[in-house]
Structure formats: C-alpha cells, structure tokens
XYZ file of C-alpha atoms in Angstrom:
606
model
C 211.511 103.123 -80.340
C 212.447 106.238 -82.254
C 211.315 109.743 -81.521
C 208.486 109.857 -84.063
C 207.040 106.536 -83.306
C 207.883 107.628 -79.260
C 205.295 111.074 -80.220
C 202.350 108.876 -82.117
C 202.212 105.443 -79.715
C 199.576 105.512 -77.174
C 201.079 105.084 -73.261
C 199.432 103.780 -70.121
C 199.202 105.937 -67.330
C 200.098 105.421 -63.247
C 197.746 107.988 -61.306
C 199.190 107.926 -57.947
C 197.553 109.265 -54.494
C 199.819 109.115 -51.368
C 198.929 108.473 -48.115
C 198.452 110.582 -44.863
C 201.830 112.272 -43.284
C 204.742 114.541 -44.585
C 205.185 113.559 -48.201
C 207.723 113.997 -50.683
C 206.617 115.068 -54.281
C 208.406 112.476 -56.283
C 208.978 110.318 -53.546
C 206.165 107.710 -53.064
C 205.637 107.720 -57.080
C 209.813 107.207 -57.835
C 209.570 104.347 -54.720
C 206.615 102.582 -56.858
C 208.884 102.820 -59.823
C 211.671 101.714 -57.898
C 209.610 98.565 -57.091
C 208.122 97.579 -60.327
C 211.626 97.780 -61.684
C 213.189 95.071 -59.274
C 210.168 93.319 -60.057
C 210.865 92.915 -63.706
C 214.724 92.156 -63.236
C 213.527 89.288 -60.911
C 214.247 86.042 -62.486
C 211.754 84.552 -60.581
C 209.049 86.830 -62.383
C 206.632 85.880 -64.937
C 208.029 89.145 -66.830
C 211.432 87.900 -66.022
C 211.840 88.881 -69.951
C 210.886 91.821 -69.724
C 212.803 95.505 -68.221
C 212.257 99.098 -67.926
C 214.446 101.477 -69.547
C 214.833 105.016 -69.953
C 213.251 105.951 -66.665
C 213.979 109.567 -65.793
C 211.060 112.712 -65.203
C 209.299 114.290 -68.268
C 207.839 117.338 -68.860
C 203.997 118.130 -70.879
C 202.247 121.364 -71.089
C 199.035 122.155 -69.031
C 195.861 121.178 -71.149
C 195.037 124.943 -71.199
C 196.927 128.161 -70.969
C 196.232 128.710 -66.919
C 197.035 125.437 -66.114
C 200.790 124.558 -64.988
C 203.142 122.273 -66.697
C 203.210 118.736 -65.251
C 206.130 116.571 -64.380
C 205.879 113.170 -64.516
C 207.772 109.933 -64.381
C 208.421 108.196 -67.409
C 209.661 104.921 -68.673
C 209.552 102.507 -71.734
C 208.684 98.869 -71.089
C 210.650 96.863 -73.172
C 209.688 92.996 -74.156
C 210.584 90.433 -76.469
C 208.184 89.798 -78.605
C 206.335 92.807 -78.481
C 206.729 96.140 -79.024
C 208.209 98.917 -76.848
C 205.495 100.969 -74.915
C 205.544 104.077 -73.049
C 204.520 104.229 -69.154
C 203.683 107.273 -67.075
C 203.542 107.493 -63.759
C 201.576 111.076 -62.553
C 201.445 111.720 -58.994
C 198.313 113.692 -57.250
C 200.396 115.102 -54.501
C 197.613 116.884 -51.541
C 200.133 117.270 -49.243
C 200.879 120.320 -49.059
C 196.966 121.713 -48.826
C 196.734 119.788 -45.574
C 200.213 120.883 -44.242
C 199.750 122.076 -40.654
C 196.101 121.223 -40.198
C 195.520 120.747 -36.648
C 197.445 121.066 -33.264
C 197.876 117.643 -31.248
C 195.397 118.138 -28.593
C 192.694 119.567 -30.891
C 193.451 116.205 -32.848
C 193.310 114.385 -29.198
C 190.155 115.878 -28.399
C 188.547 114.840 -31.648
C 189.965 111.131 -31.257
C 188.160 111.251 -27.912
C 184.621 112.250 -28.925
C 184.761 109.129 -31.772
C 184.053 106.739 -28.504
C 179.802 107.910 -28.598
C 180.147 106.494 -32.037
C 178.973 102.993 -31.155
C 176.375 104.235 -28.973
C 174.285 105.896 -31.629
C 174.216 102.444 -33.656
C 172.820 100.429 -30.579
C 170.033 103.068 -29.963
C 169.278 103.827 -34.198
C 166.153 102.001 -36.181
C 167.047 99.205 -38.749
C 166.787 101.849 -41.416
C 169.249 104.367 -39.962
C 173.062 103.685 -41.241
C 172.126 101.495 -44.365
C 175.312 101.527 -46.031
C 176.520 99.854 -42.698
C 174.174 97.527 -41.984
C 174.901 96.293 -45.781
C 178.817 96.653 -45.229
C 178.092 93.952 -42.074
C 176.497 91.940 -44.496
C 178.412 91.260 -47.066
C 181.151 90.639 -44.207
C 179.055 88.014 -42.713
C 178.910 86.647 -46.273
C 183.035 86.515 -46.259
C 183.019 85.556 -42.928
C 180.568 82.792 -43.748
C 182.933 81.160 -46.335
C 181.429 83.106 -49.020
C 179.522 81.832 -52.029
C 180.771 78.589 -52.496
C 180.056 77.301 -48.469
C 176.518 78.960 -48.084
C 173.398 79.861 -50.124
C 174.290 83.341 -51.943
C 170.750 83.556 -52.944
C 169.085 84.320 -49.763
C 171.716 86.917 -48.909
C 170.847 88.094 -52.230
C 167.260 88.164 -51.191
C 167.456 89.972 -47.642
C 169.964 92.404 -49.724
C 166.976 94.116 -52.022
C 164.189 93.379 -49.015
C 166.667 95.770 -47.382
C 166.851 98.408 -49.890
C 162.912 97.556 -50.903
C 162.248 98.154 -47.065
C 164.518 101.307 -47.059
C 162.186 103.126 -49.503
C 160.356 105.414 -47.624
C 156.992 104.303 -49.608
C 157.321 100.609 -48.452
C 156.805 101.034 -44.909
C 154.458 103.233 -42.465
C 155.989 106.720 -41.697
C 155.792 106.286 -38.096
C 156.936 103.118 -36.218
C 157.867 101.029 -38.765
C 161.225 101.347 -39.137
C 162.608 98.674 -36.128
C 164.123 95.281 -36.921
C 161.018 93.627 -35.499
C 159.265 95.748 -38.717
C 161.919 94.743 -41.004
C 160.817 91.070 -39.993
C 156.954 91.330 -40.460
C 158.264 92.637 -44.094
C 160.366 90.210 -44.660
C 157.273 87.877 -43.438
C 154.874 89.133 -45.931
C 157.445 89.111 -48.783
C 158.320 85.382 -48.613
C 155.015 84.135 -47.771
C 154.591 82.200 -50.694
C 158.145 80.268 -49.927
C 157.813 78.724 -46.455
C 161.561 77.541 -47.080
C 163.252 80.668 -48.367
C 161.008 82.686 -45.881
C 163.044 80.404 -42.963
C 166.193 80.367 -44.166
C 165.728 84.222 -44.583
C 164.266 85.096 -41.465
C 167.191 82.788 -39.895
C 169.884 84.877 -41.853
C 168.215 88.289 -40.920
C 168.728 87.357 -36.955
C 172.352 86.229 -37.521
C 173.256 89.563 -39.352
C 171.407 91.767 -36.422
C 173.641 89.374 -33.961
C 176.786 90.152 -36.231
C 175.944 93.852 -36.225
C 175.448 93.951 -32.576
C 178.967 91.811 -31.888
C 180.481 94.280 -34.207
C 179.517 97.412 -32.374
C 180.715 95.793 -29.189
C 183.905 94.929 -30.188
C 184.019 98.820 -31.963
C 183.380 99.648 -28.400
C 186.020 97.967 -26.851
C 188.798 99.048 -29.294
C 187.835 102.987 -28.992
C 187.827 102.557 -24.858
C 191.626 101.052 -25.566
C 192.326 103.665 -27.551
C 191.445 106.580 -25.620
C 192.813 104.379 -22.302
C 196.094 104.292 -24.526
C 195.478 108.134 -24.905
C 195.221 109.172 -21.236
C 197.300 106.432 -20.077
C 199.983 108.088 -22.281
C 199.133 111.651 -21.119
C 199.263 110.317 -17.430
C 202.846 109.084 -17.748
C 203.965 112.414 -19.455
C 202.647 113.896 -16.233
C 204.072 111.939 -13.966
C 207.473 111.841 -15.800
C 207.566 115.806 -15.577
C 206.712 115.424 -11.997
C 209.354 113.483 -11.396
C 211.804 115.452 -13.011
C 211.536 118.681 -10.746
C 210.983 116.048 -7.521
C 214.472 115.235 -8.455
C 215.113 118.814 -8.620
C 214.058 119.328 -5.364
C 215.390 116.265 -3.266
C 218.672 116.461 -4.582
C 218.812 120.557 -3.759
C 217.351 119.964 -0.628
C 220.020 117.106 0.429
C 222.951 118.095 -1.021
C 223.346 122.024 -1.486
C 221.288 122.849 1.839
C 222.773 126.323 1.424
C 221.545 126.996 -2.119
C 218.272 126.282 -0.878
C 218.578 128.510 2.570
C 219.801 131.496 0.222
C 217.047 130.715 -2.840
C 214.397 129.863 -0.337
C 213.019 127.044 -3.188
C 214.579 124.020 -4.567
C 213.331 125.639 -8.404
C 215.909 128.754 -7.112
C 218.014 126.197 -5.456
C 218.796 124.590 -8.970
C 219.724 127.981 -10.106
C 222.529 128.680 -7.169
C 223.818 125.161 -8.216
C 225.076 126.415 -11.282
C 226.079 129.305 -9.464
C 228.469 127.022 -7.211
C 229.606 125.146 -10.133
C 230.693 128.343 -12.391
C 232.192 129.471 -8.260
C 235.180 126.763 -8.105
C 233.131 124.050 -6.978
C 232.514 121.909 -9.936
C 234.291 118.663 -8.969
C 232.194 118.675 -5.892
C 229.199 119.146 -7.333
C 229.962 116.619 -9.800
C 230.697 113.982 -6.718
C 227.341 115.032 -4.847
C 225.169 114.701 -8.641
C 226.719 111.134 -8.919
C 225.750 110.130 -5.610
C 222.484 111.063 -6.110
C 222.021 109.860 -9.430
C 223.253 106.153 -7.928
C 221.136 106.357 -5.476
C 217.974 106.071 -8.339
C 215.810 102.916 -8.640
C 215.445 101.962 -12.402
C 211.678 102.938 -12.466
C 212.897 106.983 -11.444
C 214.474 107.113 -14.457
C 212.455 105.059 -16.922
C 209.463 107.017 -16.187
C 210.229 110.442 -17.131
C 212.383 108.969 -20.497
C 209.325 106.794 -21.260
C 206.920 109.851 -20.789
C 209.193 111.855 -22.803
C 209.563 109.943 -25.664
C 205.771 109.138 -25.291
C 205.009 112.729 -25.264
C 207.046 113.510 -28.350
C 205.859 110.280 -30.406
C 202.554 110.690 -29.881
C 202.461 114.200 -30.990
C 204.290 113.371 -34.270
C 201.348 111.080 -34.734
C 198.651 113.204 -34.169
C 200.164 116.007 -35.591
C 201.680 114.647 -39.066
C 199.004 111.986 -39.419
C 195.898 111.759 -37.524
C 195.856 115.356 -38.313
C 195.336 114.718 -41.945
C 192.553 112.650 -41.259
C 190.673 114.842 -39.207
C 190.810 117.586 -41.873
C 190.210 114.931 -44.862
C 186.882 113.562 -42.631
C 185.470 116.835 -42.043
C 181.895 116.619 -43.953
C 180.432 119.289 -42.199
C 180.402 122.399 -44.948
C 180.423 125.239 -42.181
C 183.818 123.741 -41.063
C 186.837 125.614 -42.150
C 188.862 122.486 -42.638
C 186.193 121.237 -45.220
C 187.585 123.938 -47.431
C 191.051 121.902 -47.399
C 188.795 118.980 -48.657
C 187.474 120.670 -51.427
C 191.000 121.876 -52.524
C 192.756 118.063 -52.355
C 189.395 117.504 -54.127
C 189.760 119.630 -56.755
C 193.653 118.989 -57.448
C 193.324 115.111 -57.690
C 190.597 115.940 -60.561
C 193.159 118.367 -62.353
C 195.772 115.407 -62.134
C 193.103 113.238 -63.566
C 191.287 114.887 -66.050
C 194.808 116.066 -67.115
C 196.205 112.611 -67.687
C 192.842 111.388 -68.773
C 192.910 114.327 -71.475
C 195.611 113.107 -73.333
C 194.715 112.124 -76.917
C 197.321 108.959 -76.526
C 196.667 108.037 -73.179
C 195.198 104.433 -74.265
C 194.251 103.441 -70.514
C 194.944 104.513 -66.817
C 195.519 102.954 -63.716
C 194.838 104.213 -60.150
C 197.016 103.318 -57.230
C 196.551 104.449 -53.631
C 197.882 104.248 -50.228
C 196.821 105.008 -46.542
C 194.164 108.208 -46.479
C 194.959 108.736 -50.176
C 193.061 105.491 -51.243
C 190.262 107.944 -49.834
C 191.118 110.911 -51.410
C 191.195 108.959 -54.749
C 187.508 107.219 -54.089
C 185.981 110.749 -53.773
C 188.340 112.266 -56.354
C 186.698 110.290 -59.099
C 183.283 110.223 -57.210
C 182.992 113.928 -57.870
C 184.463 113.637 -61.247
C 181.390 111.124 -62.218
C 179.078 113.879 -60.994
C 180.587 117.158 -62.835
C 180.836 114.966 -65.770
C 176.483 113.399 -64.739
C 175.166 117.761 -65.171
C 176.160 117.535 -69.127
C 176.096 113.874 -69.641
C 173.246 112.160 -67.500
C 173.001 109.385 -69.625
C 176.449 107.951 -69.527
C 178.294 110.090 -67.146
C 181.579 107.890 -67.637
C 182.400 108.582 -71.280
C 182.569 112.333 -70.793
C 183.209 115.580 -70.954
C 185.999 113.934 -68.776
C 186.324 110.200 -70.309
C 186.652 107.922 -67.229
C 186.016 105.248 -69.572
C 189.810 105.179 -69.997
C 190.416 104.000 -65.896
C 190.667 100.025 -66.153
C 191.887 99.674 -62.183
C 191.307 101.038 -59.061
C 193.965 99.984 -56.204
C 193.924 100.027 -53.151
C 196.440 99.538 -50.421
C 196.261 100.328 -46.506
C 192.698 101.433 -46.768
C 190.755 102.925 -44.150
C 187.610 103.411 -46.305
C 185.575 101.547 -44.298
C 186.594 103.392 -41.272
C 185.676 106.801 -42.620
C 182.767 105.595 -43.255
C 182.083 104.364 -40.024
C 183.431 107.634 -38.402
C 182.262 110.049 -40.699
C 179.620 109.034 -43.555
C 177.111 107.712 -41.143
C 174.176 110.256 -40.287
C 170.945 110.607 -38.696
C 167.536 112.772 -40.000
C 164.195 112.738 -39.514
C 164.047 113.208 -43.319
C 164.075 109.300 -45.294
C 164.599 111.408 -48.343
C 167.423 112.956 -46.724
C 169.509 109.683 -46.803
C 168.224 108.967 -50.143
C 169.429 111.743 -51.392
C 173.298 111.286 -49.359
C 173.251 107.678 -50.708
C 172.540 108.778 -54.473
C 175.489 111.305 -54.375
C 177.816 108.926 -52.296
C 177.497 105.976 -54.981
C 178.844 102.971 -54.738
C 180.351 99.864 -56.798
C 177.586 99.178 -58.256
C 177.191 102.925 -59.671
C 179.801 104.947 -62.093
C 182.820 104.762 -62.371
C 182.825 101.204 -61.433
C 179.725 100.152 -63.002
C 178.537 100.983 -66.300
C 174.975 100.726 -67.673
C 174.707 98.195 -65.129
C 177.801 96.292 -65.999
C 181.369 96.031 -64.025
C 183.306 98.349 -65.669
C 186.408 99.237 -63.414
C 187.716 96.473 -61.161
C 188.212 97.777 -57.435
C 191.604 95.663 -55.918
C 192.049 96.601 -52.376
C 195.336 94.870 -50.973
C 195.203 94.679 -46.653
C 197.128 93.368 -43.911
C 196.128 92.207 -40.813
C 199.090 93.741 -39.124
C 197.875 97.184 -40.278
C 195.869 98.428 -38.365
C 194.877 101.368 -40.462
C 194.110 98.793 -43.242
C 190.961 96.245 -43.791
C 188.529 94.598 -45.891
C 186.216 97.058 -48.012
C 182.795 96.393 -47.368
C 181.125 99.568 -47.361
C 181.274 100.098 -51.001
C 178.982 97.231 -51.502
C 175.885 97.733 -54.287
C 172.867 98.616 -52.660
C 171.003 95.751 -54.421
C 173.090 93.057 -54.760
C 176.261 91.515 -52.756
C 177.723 89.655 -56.002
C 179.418 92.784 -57.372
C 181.791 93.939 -54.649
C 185.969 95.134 -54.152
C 188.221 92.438 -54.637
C 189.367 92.625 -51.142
C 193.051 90.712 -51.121
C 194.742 89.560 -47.631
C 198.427 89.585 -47.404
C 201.108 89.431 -44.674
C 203.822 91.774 -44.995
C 205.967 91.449 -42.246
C 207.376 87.573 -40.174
C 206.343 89.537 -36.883
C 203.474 92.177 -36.124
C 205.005 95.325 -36.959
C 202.096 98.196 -38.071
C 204.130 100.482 -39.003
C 205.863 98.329 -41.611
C 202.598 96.580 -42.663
C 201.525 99.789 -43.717
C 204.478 101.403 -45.355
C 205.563 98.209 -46.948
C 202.625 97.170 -48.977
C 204.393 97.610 -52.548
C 207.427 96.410 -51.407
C 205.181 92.952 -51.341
C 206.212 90.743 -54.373
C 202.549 89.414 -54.611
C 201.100 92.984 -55.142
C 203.738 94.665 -56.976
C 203.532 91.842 -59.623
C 199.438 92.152 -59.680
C 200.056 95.461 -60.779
C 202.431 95.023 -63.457
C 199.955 92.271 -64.430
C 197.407 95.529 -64.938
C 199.974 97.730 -65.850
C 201.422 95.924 -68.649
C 199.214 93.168 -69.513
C 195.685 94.932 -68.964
C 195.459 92.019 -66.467
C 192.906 91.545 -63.700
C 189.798 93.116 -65.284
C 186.006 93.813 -63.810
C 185.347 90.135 -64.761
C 188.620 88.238 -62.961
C 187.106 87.083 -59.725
C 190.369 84.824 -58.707
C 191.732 88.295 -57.053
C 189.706 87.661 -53.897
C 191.849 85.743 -51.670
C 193.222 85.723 -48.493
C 197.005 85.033 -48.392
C 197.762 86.424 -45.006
C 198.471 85.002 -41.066
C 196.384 84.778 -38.363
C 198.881 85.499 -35.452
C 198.307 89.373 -36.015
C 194.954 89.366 -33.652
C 196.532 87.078 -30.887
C 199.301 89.774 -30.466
C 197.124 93.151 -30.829
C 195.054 91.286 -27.946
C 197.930 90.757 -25.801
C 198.799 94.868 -26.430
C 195.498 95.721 -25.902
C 195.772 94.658 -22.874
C 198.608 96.907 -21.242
C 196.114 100.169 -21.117
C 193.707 98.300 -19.805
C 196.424 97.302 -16.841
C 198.114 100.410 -16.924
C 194.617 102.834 -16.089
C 193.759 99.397 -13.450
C 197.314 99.942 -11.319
C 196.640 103.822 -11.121
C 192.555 103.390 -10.357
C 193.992 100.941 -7.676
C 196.633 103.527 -6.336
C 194.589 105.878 -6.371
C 192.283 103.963 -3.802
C 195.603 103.314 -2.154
C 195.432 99.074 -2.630
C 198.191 99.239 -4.907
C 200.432 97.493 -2.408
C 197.737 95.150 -2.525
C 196.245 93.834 -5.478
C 197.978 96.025 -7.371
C 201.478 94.129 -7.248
C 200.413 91.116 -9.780
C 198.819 93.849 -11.823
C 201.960 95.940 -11.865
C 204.326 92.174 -12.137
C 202.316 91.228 -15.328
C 202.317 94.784 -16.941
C 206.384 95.189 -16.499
C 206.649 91.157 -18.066
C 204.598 92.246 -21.022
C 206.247 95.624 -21.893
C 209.216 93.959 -21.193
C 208.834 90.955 -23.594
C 207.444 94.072 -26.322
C 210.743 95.927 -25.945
C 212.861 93.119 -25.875
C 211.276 91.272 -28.673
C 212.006 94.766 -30.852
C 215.146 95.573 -29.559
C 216.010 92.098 -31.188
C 214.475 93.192 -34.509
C 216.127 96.228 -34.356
C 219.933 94.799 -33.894
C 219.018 92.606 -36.744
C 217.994 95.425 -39.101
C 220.925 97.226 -38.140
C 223.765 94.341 -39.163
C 221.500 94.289 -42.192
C 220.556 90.583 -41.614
C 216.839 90.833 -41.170
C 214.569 92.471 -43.576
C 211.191 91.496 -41.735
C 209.315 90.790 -44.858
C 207.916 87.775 -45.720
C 207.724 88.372 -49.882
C 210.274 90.732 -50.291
C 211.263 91.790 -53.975
C-alpha cells in the first residue's frame, strides 16, 4: 500500500483495557499483537494466507489542542486476494491512577467484611437485588440445558412478571413485596392458562431454590476465604514466634554466658556476635550446627512457609485486590471513588479519541481481569454524556459508538462486582428504578439499539480462573433471549489460576475468534454459535479438595487450642500434611518441567 492510499483507507481499531496489577504501557497491547501474529503464521489457521507486516508504534495528534499525542500500535494486514488494510491497536492504560491504592491490611479488612454479603440476600424481599435474582435466572436457564432442552417461553414469561411485579405501581406499598406475593401475582396473571400458570409457578419455586443454593454455596466460599485469610495470618505468627524461640533456646543452651552478662536471650543474640567478631567463630559455628541438626522438619518449615505466606499474600492484596477495592468503591463520599472517576474519564478519552477518527471504519473492544470492568462502565458513561444532547439515539453521537462492532471479554469478574458492590437496599422503589435505568444493561445502548442487538458481548472464561465466570448479570430486564455470549474454555492440562487467568489470549480458540472480528467483521450481534462450552470439568473437583485445607488447618488449631490435638487432632493434622504435600509435589513437578522447557501447560497453545 503506498503512502497516499496508506493516509485515505479506513483502519480498524483494537481498544484495549488491561487487567488489575502492575502494568506495563505497551505491554499487554504488544503481547496481544504478539499473539494474533503467531496466529496468522500458523499453518493450521483458517488465515494461514494471510500475515501482518509493518508492525512497529505510531504516532497521531490529540483531537484538540489540550489533548496529548497518542501512541499506538500499528500494523497492515496483508491477504491474497484482498487488499492491504491498516490495524490499530490503542491501549486505555488506568494503571497508573490506581498505583498505590490501599495498604494490605486495609485491603484484608475490606475482604473480611464481604462475608455479611450473603446474609442480606437471605433476609431481603423478592423485589430487593433484581438484577440478581434475574442474573440466577438466566443461569438456571444455562444450567437447565438452555433453550433447546426446556421451554424458553415460560422463563420468558416469569422474566417480564418479574419486572411487571418490580414496578412499584403493580403491587401494594406495604407487604407485598415477598416471594409468597410474587406468587399470588403470578397466580392472577396466568389465570386464564391453567397449564402455563403450572409450569410457571413450578419454575418460580425452582429459581427461589437455585437462589437460595446459590447464596449458600456464596457462603461457604467467603468463610474459606477469610479461613484462608487468618489461617495465613496465624502461620505468619507462629513462624515469627518461632524464630526468636530459636533465638532464645539456642542462647540459653549454648552461650550460657552471653545470656548471664545480657540478662535476655534478645541481648544474648547480640553478645553472640560479640564472641564471634572475639576469636571464637569456629566455635560458634560448631555449637549453631549442632543446634540447627538438632531441628525437626516442621521448626523450620513453619517460619519459611509463614514467610513466604506473609510476603505473597501481601503482593496480592497490595498489587491486585487493591485495585479492586478502589475500582468497587460506589460510595461518592469515598476518596477512592475519585480514582474511579479518573480511570473513568481516561478510558472515554482513549475512546472517543479512536472513535473520532474520520477513517476509523469500525472498533473493537478487548478486555482482561478488572479491566473488562473498567471497559463496561467506560462506555456505560459514554452512552449517557452522549443520551443529555442526543436522547433519541444516544449511540450515533456526539461520540459515535455506532462504530464499536465487539465487546470482549476475558477473565471477567463482572458478575462478582456486581454481587459485591452493585447490589443495594432503600426504602425508596424509585430509588432502584432509578440505579437500574443508569446501570443499563444488554438490552439497553451500546449493545442494543432501538431495540435491536447492535454490539455483540463475547465473554471468554475458564473454570480454572477463579477470578473469571459466566456473565449473567448483564441480562435484559425483560427478556432472557438477548444475553453475553458467555464462551467456556480450558487453558491449562492441570488447575493452575494463575495461568488460567494470564493465559487467556495465548488460547488458539480465542485469539483466532478475534481475528475472525478483527479482520473479517466476524461474529456479529446476530451469530449465536459463540455460546459454547469447550472447557473441563476437573477444575471444581480440585478447588474442593483445596478448599478443604483451611477448613483443616483453623480445625487442628481450634482442637489445640482445647488441648485434644494429641487426640483427634493427629488424623486431622496426617490428612492436612498428605494434601499439601501432594499440592507441592504435584507443582514442583510442573515447575521442573517448565524449567527444561518441556511442558508448556496449555492445552491450545498457539
């Protein structure tokens, strides 16, 4: 393509959000680059005729005078056949704005109050928490087999009693707002279908059961959590203590005098040196061997365990988690909301930007981790800046959304937020009204468009991500048939989170769905053969089994602490030392594999 065709031909554009932690700028968007790159050199491919060439970063002018240049990555796609045609990868890079957010145990803390979550769903009316009670059923409608195993018209049905039953007009202001209400509604609606009004009624109990089971489970998993927490936090403790009781014995056996001359074994450690730096290193040496011989295995594990423990889990809380305590904070009067409102602001600079440009012929969203969320709100408050000028079609402008074909999603913890965060409680009905006409949904802009599917919503998960999941809660208010295009995979051959979550477009299945949209303007609003589930099942069977060592761990110590630990706590201690011992064994394998290069771990690698 020559330079004057290059200036005049219309380009896609790549709008990428990274996910939660220390980012790179450059680094997630050039790893996506790398990706679809080996994709298209693959022989294997479906584009195996087709390459990328002149890759490199460019260089544009802000849109006005006060705005900053931009730096993007740039490439021409090159097929036979067809001509050459420009693609741009921009980057929305946040994190910097949420750079040393929180300290760990202010991050701890907060982890720890999310356990009264489930407790305010068992004791709320059927009309509290909508958009979860709708997100539970359109997983019971998955989880049913979906619409091809069970009548999708009565979930249709109990979908717009719901919202019908949800307007504050429809029911008595006081007392009528419990399932057993929802019922005699439901009752009075169908009445003229004895059938349907079964079959409904029927489905209504099942999804109250399913909501109930859900919580429960919800329950369990935050109790393992914060038993993982304190757990954790004891063995730190105990590992320190440890530490200066070896101090203290080995002072108190070995260098009697230090101690009589000190008068403490902390002084006493201090007049060892002393003897060393005196002439008597080599005995010293002799005497610290003796002792150190003299250890069982668990004196030393326990204080390198709690170490390492200690330091690990602060990295997480601090570099992650602490992201997504500042991202989730809703509350105005917050300080950290401010940091919201800035990644807010930037991501609709990077789009509006991109979406600006006069040859930009269509754009593509891509997300990972928290920035799948950050991209969801992004556009969210674009649609209502652009709704005060343009009411009537809020998508074609002043910003034109109209130009975003995809939305994608990988590693999403959507759903979680919303659990966590975007449920609330008033006495006002107009209040959540209100809260639900702001939040949206897929069945409002940017995904839907005068009532039609207008952007198409692919959210890739793994079960071995923890982080990641099904979308549910972005499900219409009115109707279950328009929802995300929720797609299971399996990253890794053994339960690894970490690389479930990292390694999602390093997965040859997703990498060459989104050259499919990238290239080919593939996989639109009305391509329903996305939703699939391509992933393993072995994922829960082994988060069970690790589940299960807090549990034991807090058991042993409630049991020592009663003093039968040399009771019933010996089997309890046996099977907690056989588990984490097959854990650490099983990765130490991994590990020497990965390190003579012969085991990648993936189970579609590129």
């Amino acid at each position: 393509m020559d330079d004057a065709k290059a200036h005049s031909a219309p380009f896609v554009a790549v709008i990428y959000f990274h996910g939660m932690g220390s980012q790179r700028r450059y680094e997630e968007g050039s790893r996506l680059l790398d990706s679809i790159d080996r994709n298209l050199q693959d022989k294997s491919s479906c584009e195996s005729d087709a390459r990328l060439k002149d890759i490199g970063p460019r260089h544009e002018a802000g849109r006005t005078p006060d705005d900053p240049d931009v730096t993007y990555l740039g490439a021409t796609y090159v097929k036979a056949g067809q001509p050459d045609r420009e693609i741009r990868i921009y980057e929305a890079y946040w994190a910097p704005i949420m750079a040393d957010t929180s300290s760990a145990g202010a991050v701890a803390l907060w982890i720890v109050r999310q356990v009264r979550r489930p407790f305010a769903s068992f004791f709320s009316n059927w009309m509290e928490f909508r958009r979860l009670r709708r997100s539970m059923l359109a997983e019971l409608l998955d989880r049913e087999g979906g619409p091809k195993t069970v009548n999708e018209d009565d979930y249709e049905a109990l979908c717009q009693a719901y919202a019908d039953f949800g307007d504050g007009r429809t029911v008595a202001p006081k007392g009528g707002q419990s399932f057993a209400c929802f019922t005699t509604f439901l009752e009075d609606r169908l009445c003229n279908s004895t059938d349907e009004q079964r079959r409904v009624l029927a489905l209504a109990r099942k999804w109250r059961r399913h909501f109930l089971r859900r919580e429960v489970g919800n329950l369990l998993f935050l109790l393992t959590i914060l038993l993982a927490i304190l757990t954790s936090l004891a063995a730190c403790i105990w590992g320190a203590m440890m530490v200066v009781d070896w101090i203290g014995q080995f002072v108190a056996s070995n260098l009697p005098q230090a101690q009589d001359n000190a008068g403490g074994a902390v002084d006493g450690a201090s007049t060892a040196g002393m003897a060393v730096t005196g002439g008597n290193a080599a005995n010293f040496r002799v005497r610290l061997s003796e002792y150190l011989n003299a250890l069982d295995f668990w004196s030393i594990a326990t204080p390198a365990v709690g170490i390492l423990m200690a330091l690990g889990v602060r990295k997480f809380l601090t570099d992650y988690m602490g992201d997504v305590e500042a991202w989730s904070t809703y509350q105005e009067t917050d300080t950290k909301y401010l940091k919201r409102k800035k990644v807010i602001a930037l991501g609709s600079k990077v789009v509006a930007h991109v979406l600006g440009h006069d040859r930009c012929e269509r754009a593509v969203v891509v997300s990972h981790s928290l920035g799948t969320s950050v991209a969801l709100d992004t556009l969210l408050a674009m649609v209502n800046t652009n709704r005060v000028t343009n009411p009537t079609d809020p998508i074609s402008g002043p910003v034109d959304l109209s130009r975003i074909r995809h939305f994608v999603t990988a590693g999403c913890p959507v759903d979680k937020i919303n659990y966590f965060f975007e449920t609330y409680r008033s006495g006002s009905r107009n209040y959540t009204r209100v809260v639900e006409g702001l939040r949206g949904d897929i069945g409002t802009e940017p995904f839907s468009r005068a009532g039609t599917a207008h952007v198409n919503w692919v959210n890739f998960w793994d079960r071995g991500d923890i982080i990641s999941g099904p979308i549910q809660s972005a499900v219409a208010a009115r109707t279950l048939k328009r929802r995300v295009d929720n797609v299971h995979v399996a990253g890794m051959k053994f339960p690894n989170p970490g690389g479930s979550h990292t390694g999602y477009f390093r997965d040859k299945t997703i990498v060459s769905t989104l050259c499919g949209m990238i290239f080919d303007d593939a996989y639109d609003s009305t391509d329903e053969d996305l939703r699939k589930d391509e992933g393993v099942r072995y994922s829960n069977w082994i988060y069970l089994f690790a589940a299960t060592l807090p549990w034991l761990a807090a058991l042993y110590i409630v049991l020592s602490f009663f003093g039968l630990a040399d009771g019933f706590g010996k089997p309890i201690l046996v099977v907690f030392t056989v588990s984490v011992g097959l854990l650490v064994a099983i990765n130490l394998v991994l590990l020497v594999k990965w390190l003579l290069g012969r085991y990648d771990g993936r189970r579609n690698p590129i």
